[in-house]
Coordinates of C-alpha atoms and ligand atoms in Angstrom, one line a residue:
M259 CA -8.2 17.6 40.6
A260 CA -5.5 15.2 41.2
K261 CA -2.0 16.5 41.7
F262 CA 0.6 14.2 39.6
L263 CA 4.5 14.7 39.9
I264 CA 6.0 13.7 36.7
A265 CA 9.9 12.7 36.6
G266 CA 11.3 13.6 33.3
A267 CA 10.3 15.9 30.4
G268 CA 11.4 13.4 27.4
I269 CA 8.2 12.3 25.1
A270 CA 6.9 10.2 27.7
G271 CA 7.0 12.9 30.3
L272 CA 5.4 15.9 27.9
S273 CA 3.0 13.5 26.7
A274 CA 1.6 12.5 30.0
A275 CA 1.5 16.3 31.1
I276 CA -0.6 17.2 28.1
A277 CA -3.0 14.1 28.5
L278 CA -3.5 14.9 32.3
A279 CA -3.7 18.9 31.9
R280 CA -6.5 18.1 29.1
S281 CA -8.3 15.4 31.6
G282 CA -8.6 18.4 34.3
H283 CA -5.7 17.4 36.2
E284 CA -2.5 19.2 37.7
A285 CA 0.8 18.2 36.4
T286 CA 4.2 19.1 37.6
V287 CA 7.0 18.0 35.5
L288 CA 10.7 17.8 37.1
E289 CA 13.7 17.7 34.4
Q290 CA 17.2 17.1 35.3
A291 CA 18.8 18.3 32.0
T292 CA 18.7 22.6 32.0
E293 CA 17.9 22.1 28.0
L294 CA 15.1 20.2 26.3
S295 CA 17.4 19.0 23.0
E296 CA 18.9 15.7 21.5
V297 CA 21.6 16.7 19.3
G298 CA 22.0 14.8 15.9
A299 CA 18.7 12.9 16.2
G300 CA 15.5 12.6 14.3
I301 CA 12.4 10.6 14.9
Q302 CA 9.6 9.4 12.9
L303 CA 6.3 9.6 13.9
G304 CA 4.0 6.5 12.4
P305 CA -0.1 7.0 12.1
N306 CA -0.7 5.3 15.6
A307 CA 1.5 8.4 17.2
M308 CA 0.2 11.4 14.5
R309 CA -3.3 10.1 15.2
I310 CA -3.2 11.1 19.0
L311 CA -0.9 14.1 18.8
T312 CA -3.5 15.3 16.1
D313 CA -6.4 14.8 18.8
W314 CA -4.5 16.8 21.1
G315 CA -4.8 19.5 18.0
L316 CA -0.6 19.4 17.3
G317 CA -0.7 17.7 14.1
E318 CA -0.4 21.1 12.1
A319 CA 2.5 22.3 14.3
I320 CA 4.3 19.0 14.2
R321 CA 3.5 18.6 10.3
D322 CA 5.0 22.5 9.7
K323 CA 8.3 21.7 11.5
G324 CA 8.6 18.3 10.2
C325 CA 8.0 16.4 6.7
E326 CA 5.9 13.9 5.3
P327 CA 7.9 11.4 3.3
A328 CA 6.5 10.2 0.3
H329 CA 7.7 6.8 0.0
L330 CA 9.8 4.1 2.3
I331 CA 12.6 2.5 -0.4
I332 CA 14.2 -0.6 1.0
R333 CA 17.6 -1.6 -0.8
D334 CA 20.3 -4.2 -0.6
A335 CA 23.3 -2.6 1.1
R336 CA 25.3 -4.1 -0.9
D337 CA 24.5 -3.4 -4.4
D338 CA 21.6 -0.6 -4.2
H339 CA 19.1 -3.0 -5.5
V340 CA 15.5 -2.1 -4.6
L341 CA 14.1 -4.9 -2.2
T342 CA 10.8 -3.2 -1.8
S343 CA 8.8 0.2 -1.8
R344 CA 5.8 1.5 -1.0
P345 CA 4.0 5.1 -0.7
L346 CA 4.1 6.4 2.7
N347 CA 2.3 9.7 2.1
D348 CA 1.4 9.0 -1.5
Q349 CA -1.9 7.9 -3.5
D350 CA -2.7 4.4 -1.2
N351 CA -1.3 7.0 1.3
A352 CA -1.3 6.9 5.5
R353 CA -3.5 10.0 5.1
R354 CA -6.1 8.0 3.5
K355 CA -5.8 4.8 5.0
Y356 CA -5.4 5.9 8.8
G357 CA -6.6 9.3 8.6
V358 CA -3.2 11.2 9.5
P359 CA 0.1 11.3 7.9
H360 CA 3.6 9.6 8.4
V361 CA 5.6 12.4 9.7
C362 CA 9.4 12.9 10.1
I363 CA 10.7 15.4 12.5
R364 CA 13.8 16.5 14.3
R365 CA 13.5 15.4 18.1
A366 CA 14.0 19.1 19.5
D367 CA 11.3 20.3 17.5
L368 CA 8.6 17.3 18.4
Q369 CA 10.0 18.3 22.2
S370 CA 9.6 22.1 21.6
V371 CA 6.0 21.3 20.3
L372 CA 5.2 19.0 23.6
L373 CA 6.6 21.4 26.0
Q374 CA 4.7 24.6 24.3
A375 CA 1.3 22.2 24.4
A376 CA 2.1 20.9 28.2
Q377 CA 2.3 24.7 29.2
D378 CA -0.7 25.7 27.3
A379 CA -2.7 23.0 28.9
G380 CA -1.6 24.5 32.6
A381 CA 1.1 22.2 33.5
N382 CA 4.1 23.1 35.2
V383 CA 7.5 22.1 33.6
L384 CA 11.0 22.6 35.6
V385 CA 14.4 22.2 34.0
G386 CA 17.2 21.7 35.8
H387 CA 15.5 19.7 38.6
M388 CA 16.4 16.1 39.4
A389 CA 13.6 13.9 40.8
Q390 CA 14.7 12.3 43.6
G391 CA 12.7 9.0 43.3
L392 CA 9.8 7.4 45.2
H393 CA 9.2 9.3 48.4
E394 CA 8.8 13.0 47.1
S395 CA 5.6 12.7 45.8
R396 CA 4.5 12.0 49.2
L397 CA 6.9 14.7 51.1
A398 CA 5.5 17.3 48.2
G399 CA 2.1 16.4 48.8
F400 CA 1.4 15.1 45.5
D401 CA -1.4 12.4 44.4
A402 CA 0.8 10.3 42.2
L403 CA 4.4 9.9 40.9
L404 CA 5.0 9.1 37.2
G405 CA 8.4 7.5 36.3
C406 CA 9.0 9.0 32.7
D407 CA 12.8 8.9 33.6
G408 CA 13.5 6.9 30.5
L409 CA 16.2 3.8 30.1
H410 CA 17.9 4.4 33.6
S411 CA 15.0 5.3 35.4
K412 CA 15.2 5.8 39.0
V413 CA 11.6 6.0 39.4
R414 CA 11.5 2.1 38.3
G415 CA 14.8 1.3 40.3
D416 CA 12.9 2.0 43.5
L417 CA 9.8 0.7 42.2
L418 CA 10.6 -2.9 41.3
A419 CA 14.1 -3.4 43.5
N420 CA 13.8 -6.9 44.8
T421 CA 11.6 -8.1 41.8
Q422 CA 12.3 -9.9 38.6
H423 CA 12.1 -6.3 36.5
G424 CA 14.3 -4.7 38.6
G425 CA 18.2 -4.0 38.3
K426 CA 19.8 -1.9 35.2
P427 CA 19.3 -2.3 31.6
R428 CA 21.3 -4.9 29.6
S429 CA 23.4 -4.2 26.5
T430 CA 22.2 -5.5 23.4
G431 CA 25.9 -5.6 21.4
H432 CA 23.8 -3.2 18.9
T433 CA 25.2 0.2 18.6
A434 CA 23.2 3.3 16.4
Y435 CA 25.4 6.0 14.7
R436 CA 23.6 9.0 14.3
A437 CA 24.3 12.1 12.1
M438 CA 22.5 15.1 11.0
L439 CA 23.3 16.5 8.0
D440 CA 22.2 19.5 5.8
M441 CA 20.8 18.4 2.4
T442 CA 23.0 20.5 0.5
L443 CA 26.1 18.6 2.0
L444 CA 24.6 15.2 0.4
P445 CA 24.8 14.2 -3.3
L446 CA 21.9 15.0 -5.6
E447 CA 20.4 12.0 -5.8
L448 CA 20.6 11.3 -1.9
R449 CA 18.3 14.7 -1.4
T450 CA 15.2 13.0 -1.6
Q451 CA 12.1 13.5 0.6
S452 CA 11.7 9.4 1.1
V453 CA 12.4 7.2 4.1
R454 CA 15.7 5.0 2.8
V455 CA 16.3 1.9 4.4
W456 CA 19.7 -0.4 3.4
L457 CA 20.2 -4.1 4.8
G458 CA 23.3 -5.9 5.3
A459 CA 24.6 -8.8 7.3
S460 CA 24.3 -7.4 10.8
Q461 CA 23.8 -3.9 10.0
H462 CA 21.3 -1.4 8.0
V463 CA 21.2 1.9 7.6
V464 CA 18.2 4.3 7.5
A465 CA 18.3 7.8 6.1
Y466 CA 15.1 10.2 6.2
P467 CA 14.4 14.2 6.0
V468 CA 13.4 15.5 9.1
N469 CA 12.4 18.9 7.3
Q470 CA 13.1 20.3 3.9
Q471 CA 16.8 21.2 4.9
Q472 CA 17.9 18.4 6.9
M473 CA 18.3 14.6 6.6
N474 CA 19.1 12.2 9.7
I475 CA 21.2 9.2 9.2
V476 CA 21.2 5.8 11.3
I477 CA 23.6 3.0 10.9
A478 CA 22.5 0.2 13.5
Q479 CA 25.4 -2.3 13.7
E480 CA 25.0 -5.5 15.5
G481 CA 28.6 -6.6 17.2
A482 CA 31.6 -5.5 15.9
P483 CA 31.4 -3.4 12.9
T484 CA 32.5 -5.9 9.8
L485 CA 34.8 -3.3 7.6
A486 CA 35.0 -6.0 5.1
S487 CA 31.1 -6.0 4.1
P488 CA 30.7 -4.7 0.8
M489 CA 28.9 -1.2 0.4
S490 CA 27.0 -0.1 -2.2
A491 CA 27.5 3.4 -4.1
Q492 CA 24.9 5.3 -2.6
L493 CA 26.0 4.2 1.0
H494 CA 29.4 5.0 0.2
A495 CA 28.7 8.5 -0.9
L496 CA 26.5 8.9 2.0
I497 CA 28.8 7.5 5.1
A498 CA 31.4 9.9 3.4
A499 CA 29.3 12.8 4.0
V500 CA 28.6 12.4 7.3
Q501 CA 32.1 11.6 7.9
A502 CA 33.3 14.6 6.2
N503 CA 31.0 17.0 7.8
G504 CA 31.3 16.0 11.9
G505 CA 31.0 12.2 11.6
F506 CA 28.8 10.0 13.7
T507 CA 27.9 10.1 16.9
T508 CA 27.5 6.5 19.2
W509 CA 24.8 5.2 21.3
D510 CA 24.9 1.9 22.5
L511 CA 21.3 -0.1 22.3
F512 CA 20.2 -1.2 25.7
H513 CA 17.3 -4.1 26.6
R514 CA 14.9 -4.8 29.1
S515 CA 12.4 -7.9 29.2
P516 CA 8.8 -7.3 28.5
M517 CA 7.1 -6.9 31.3
L518 CA 4.7 -9.8 31.7
S519 CA 2.0 -8.6 33.7
P520 CA 0.4 -5.0 34.5
K521 CA 1.6 -5.1 38.4
F522 CA 4.9 -4.5 37.6
Y523 CA 3.7 -0.9 35.4
A524 CA 1.9 0.6 38.6
K525 CA 2.1 0.1 42.2
G526 CA 0.1 2.1 44.6
N527 CA 0.2 5.9 43.5
V528 CA 3.4 5.0 41.1
A529 CA 3.4 4.3 37.5
L530 CA 5.9 4.1 34.8
L531 CA 5.5 5.1 31.4
G532 CA 8.0 5.4 27.8
D533 CA 11.3 3.9 28.3
A534 CA 11.0 3.6 31.8
A535 CA 8.5 1.0 31.4
H536 CA 9.6 -0.6 28.0
P537 CA 12.9 0.6 26.0
M538 CA 13.0 -1.4 23.2
L539 CA 15.2 -1.5 19.9
P540 CA 14.2 1.1 17.4
Y541 CA 14.1 -0.9 14.5
L542 CA 10.1 -0.5 14.4
A543 CA 10.5 3.3 15.2
Q544 CA 8.3 2.9 17.7
G545 CA 9.7 3.5 21.2
A546 CA 8.2 7.4 21.2
A547 CA 5.2 6.5 19.8
M548 CA 4.5 4.1 22.8
A549 CA 5.6 6.8 25.5
I550 CA 2.5 8.6 23.1
E551 CA 0.3 6.0 23.1
D552 CA 0.6 5.4 27.1
A553 CA -0.1 9.1 27.7
Q554 CA -3.2 9.0 25.9
A555 CA -4.0 5.8 28.0
L556 CA -2.9 7.4 31.1
G557 CA -5.4 10.4 30.3
S558 CA -8.4 8.2 29.8
A559 CA -7.7 6.3 32.6
V560 CA -8.0 9.2 35.3
A561 CA -10.9 10.8 33.3
S562 CA -12.8 7.7 34.1
Q563 CA -11.5 6.8 37.5
A564 CA -12.2 9.0 40.3
N565 CA -9.7 7.4 42.6
V566 CA -5.9 7.8 41.6
D567 CA -4.8 4.5 42.4
M568 CA -7.3 2.6 40.7
A569 CA -6.7 4.9 37.5
L570 CA -3.3 3.7 37.4
Q571 CA -4.0 0.2 37.7
A572 CA -6.3 0.7 34.8
Y573 CA -3.5 2.4 33.0
A574 CA -1.3 -0.5 33.3
K575 CA -3.9 -3.0 32.2
A576 CA -4.6 -1.0 29.2
R577 CA -0.7 -0.7 28.1
W578 CA 1.2 -3.8 29.4
K579 CA 0.5 -6.1 26.5
R580 CA 0.7 -3.8 23.4
N581 CA 3.8 -2.6 24.9
A582 CA 5.6 -6.4 25.5
H583 CA 3.9 -7.2 21.7
V584 CA 6.0 -4.2 20.3
Q585 CA 9.0 -4.5 22.1
W586 CA 9.3 -8.2 20.6
R587 CA 8.4 -7.2 17.4
S588 CA 11.2 -4.7 17.2
Q589 CA 13.7 -7.6 18.2
M590 CA 12.4 -9.5 15.5
Q591 CA 12.7 -6.5 12.9
G592 CA 16.2 -6.5 14.0
A593 CA 16.8 -10.0 13.2
A594 CA 15.1 -9.8 10.1
F595 CA 16.7 -6.6 9.1
H596 CA 20.1 -8.0 9.5
A597 CA 20.1 -11.6 8.4
S598 CA 22.4 -13.4 6.8
G599 CA 22.9 -16.4 4.3
F600 CA 19.6 -18.8 4.1
M601 CA 17.5 -16.3 6.1
R602 CA 18.7 -13.1 4.1
L603 CA 17.4 -14.9 0.8
A604 CA 14.1 -15.9 2.5
R605 CA 13.5 -12.5 3.7
D606 CA 14.3 -11.0 0.3
A607 CA 11.8 -13.3 -1.5
V608 CA 9.1 -12.0 1.1
L609 CA 10.0 -8.5 0.5
K610 CA 10.0 -9.3 -3.3
V611 CA 6.4 -11.0 -3.1
A612 CA 4.4 -9.1 -0.2
G613 CA 6.8 -6.7 0.7
E614 CA 4.3 -3.7 0.2
R615 CA 1.7 -5.7 3.1
V616 CA 4.7 -6.7 5.1
T617 CA 6.1 -3.4 5.5
A618 CA 2.3 -1.4 5.9
M619 CA 2.2 -2.8 9.4
S620 CA -1.4 -2.3 9.9
W621 CA -1.3 -4.3 13.3
L622 CA 0.6 -1.6 14.8
Y623 CA -0.7 1.7 12.8
D624 CA -4.1 0.7 13.1
Y625 CA -4.0 0.0 17.0
Q626 CA -6.1 2.3 19.1
N627 CA -5.9 2.2 22.7
N628 CA -9.4 0.7 23.8
F629 CA -9.4 1.7 27.1
K630 CA -12.9 0.3 28.4
E631 CA -12.0 -3.3 27.2
S632 CA -8.7 -3.4 28.6
T633 CA -9.9 -2.3 32.2
Ligands
FAD1238 C1 18.8 5.7 17.1 C2 17.5 5.5 17.9 C3 16.3 5.7 17.2 C4 14.8 6.3 17.4 N1 14.2 6.8 16.4 C5 12.9 6.4 16.6 C6 11.8 6.8 16.1 O1 11.7 6.8 14.8 N2 10.2 6.9 16.4 C7 9.8 6.6 17.7 O2 8.9 6.4 18.3 N3 10.8 6.2 18.3 C8 12.2 6.2 18.4 N4 13.3 5.8 19.0 C9 12.8 5.6 20.5 C10 12.9 6.9 21.6 O3 13.9 8.0 21.4 C11 12.4 6.4 22.9 O4 11.4 5.4 23.3 C12 12.0 8.0 23.5 O5 12.8 9.1 23.2 C13 11.7 7.5 24.8 O6 11.3 8.9 25.5 P1 10.8 8.7 27.2 O7 10.3 10.2 27.6 O8 10.4 7.7 27.7 O9 12.6 8.5 27.4 P2 13.8 9.6 27.5 O10 13.6 10.3 26.1 O11 15.0 9.0 27.9 O12 13.2 10.9 28.4 C14 13.5 10.9 29.7 C15 13.8 12.1 30.3 O13 14.0 11.8 31.7 C16 15.1 12.7 32.2 N5 15.4 12.2 33.8 C17 16.0 10.9 34.0 N6 16.2 10.9 34.9 C18 15.6 12.0 35.6 C19 15.6 12.2 37.3 N7 15.7 11.6 38.2 N8 14.8 13.6 37.3 C20 14.5 14.2 36.4 N9 14.5 14.0 34.8 C21 15.3 12.7 34.6 C22 16.2 12.8 31.1 O14 16.7 13.9 31.4 C23 15.3 12.8 29.9 O15 15.1 14.0 29.4 C24 14.9 6.0 18.9 C25 15.7 5.4 19.7 C26 16.9 5.6 19.3 C27 18.4 4.8 20.3

């Protein structure tokens, strides 16, 4: 049994703790914050994430706290006309196609399920503890250190100092405005159990329920807000409701170049997971899903390799290409969502002709970590 020190109790850190504890290893998680919550934030869990969470026995708890939206509906932000829509959890649904549903949930609720599962599996989670970086694992007698400490990862800073992947993340110039609103504060026509997206030039808006009572709303804006943009009646009502009830919180969105080799993911007895390794624009709603996929691959690696350093290498090999691809595709999705002029016309034509196929994203949701092939 190896002893792992995990920096960060976000989705990556808690998922890693679950995967390691399930593989019979000891996991200690240090979280700098004194409370595990993120105000005003929801999260979508596509079938690739839900498949793993269900394998860990957490499907029911997550579905109980969250909800299974019926449809994905994509509209034009200027006039609300529907560009495409498809069932998410209906008829030809995620459950039938992938065996699991597409779930939306409050991030704090997801973290509480993960925290409970990590503790039940035997992990030791210490909040209000700052991980000091690379040397702590050696000092305290741990066999390995996992950097699950997010976008501004200290572990990554130490591990990749003086490499092309060292340094700070870059601002993308994109901003997310986020809000969570009680359904009763929304106009009736906006109180639906669907994921709704409005596409505009240099911006898009996403609204989805996180349970039966609350709606998560995000405006993603590229560059400075263009107040002159025409806004549909539904969007106008949605934004007015948020502004009348506490307003939006603002998040700058950052980027790091995808790592083009596994050697940057793991060195010796240190490895990176989640946003510490591969932060991405949120336009495919996959950052947390990739952290969960990372954790599952790590669990398989340590279960099949007695040597911890070799297990971390195997994990790195299993994950780097997939994460780089999803980072890149998230950026492409942003370009398509925010298109204007001829590109917008071309995008809308594709959505009209093949919207259901394009938005089904089997390449993303069908993926399963094939650990043996990648090692
Ligand atoms: C607007 C927006 C919407 C999104 N929507 C989705 C979505 O729908 N679906 C999806 O899959 N993803 C989504 N994402 C992405 C997702 O939020 C992230 O990819 C995910 O939270 C990354 O998890 P993480 O654990 O790697 O990092 P974090 O969530 O950042 O967690 C890192 C943790 O480490 C702690 N920490 C940092 N440094 C230290 C230290 N030195 N010692 C101890 N603790 C430390 C931090 O306090 C934090 O708790 C979205 C992101 C944004 C911005």
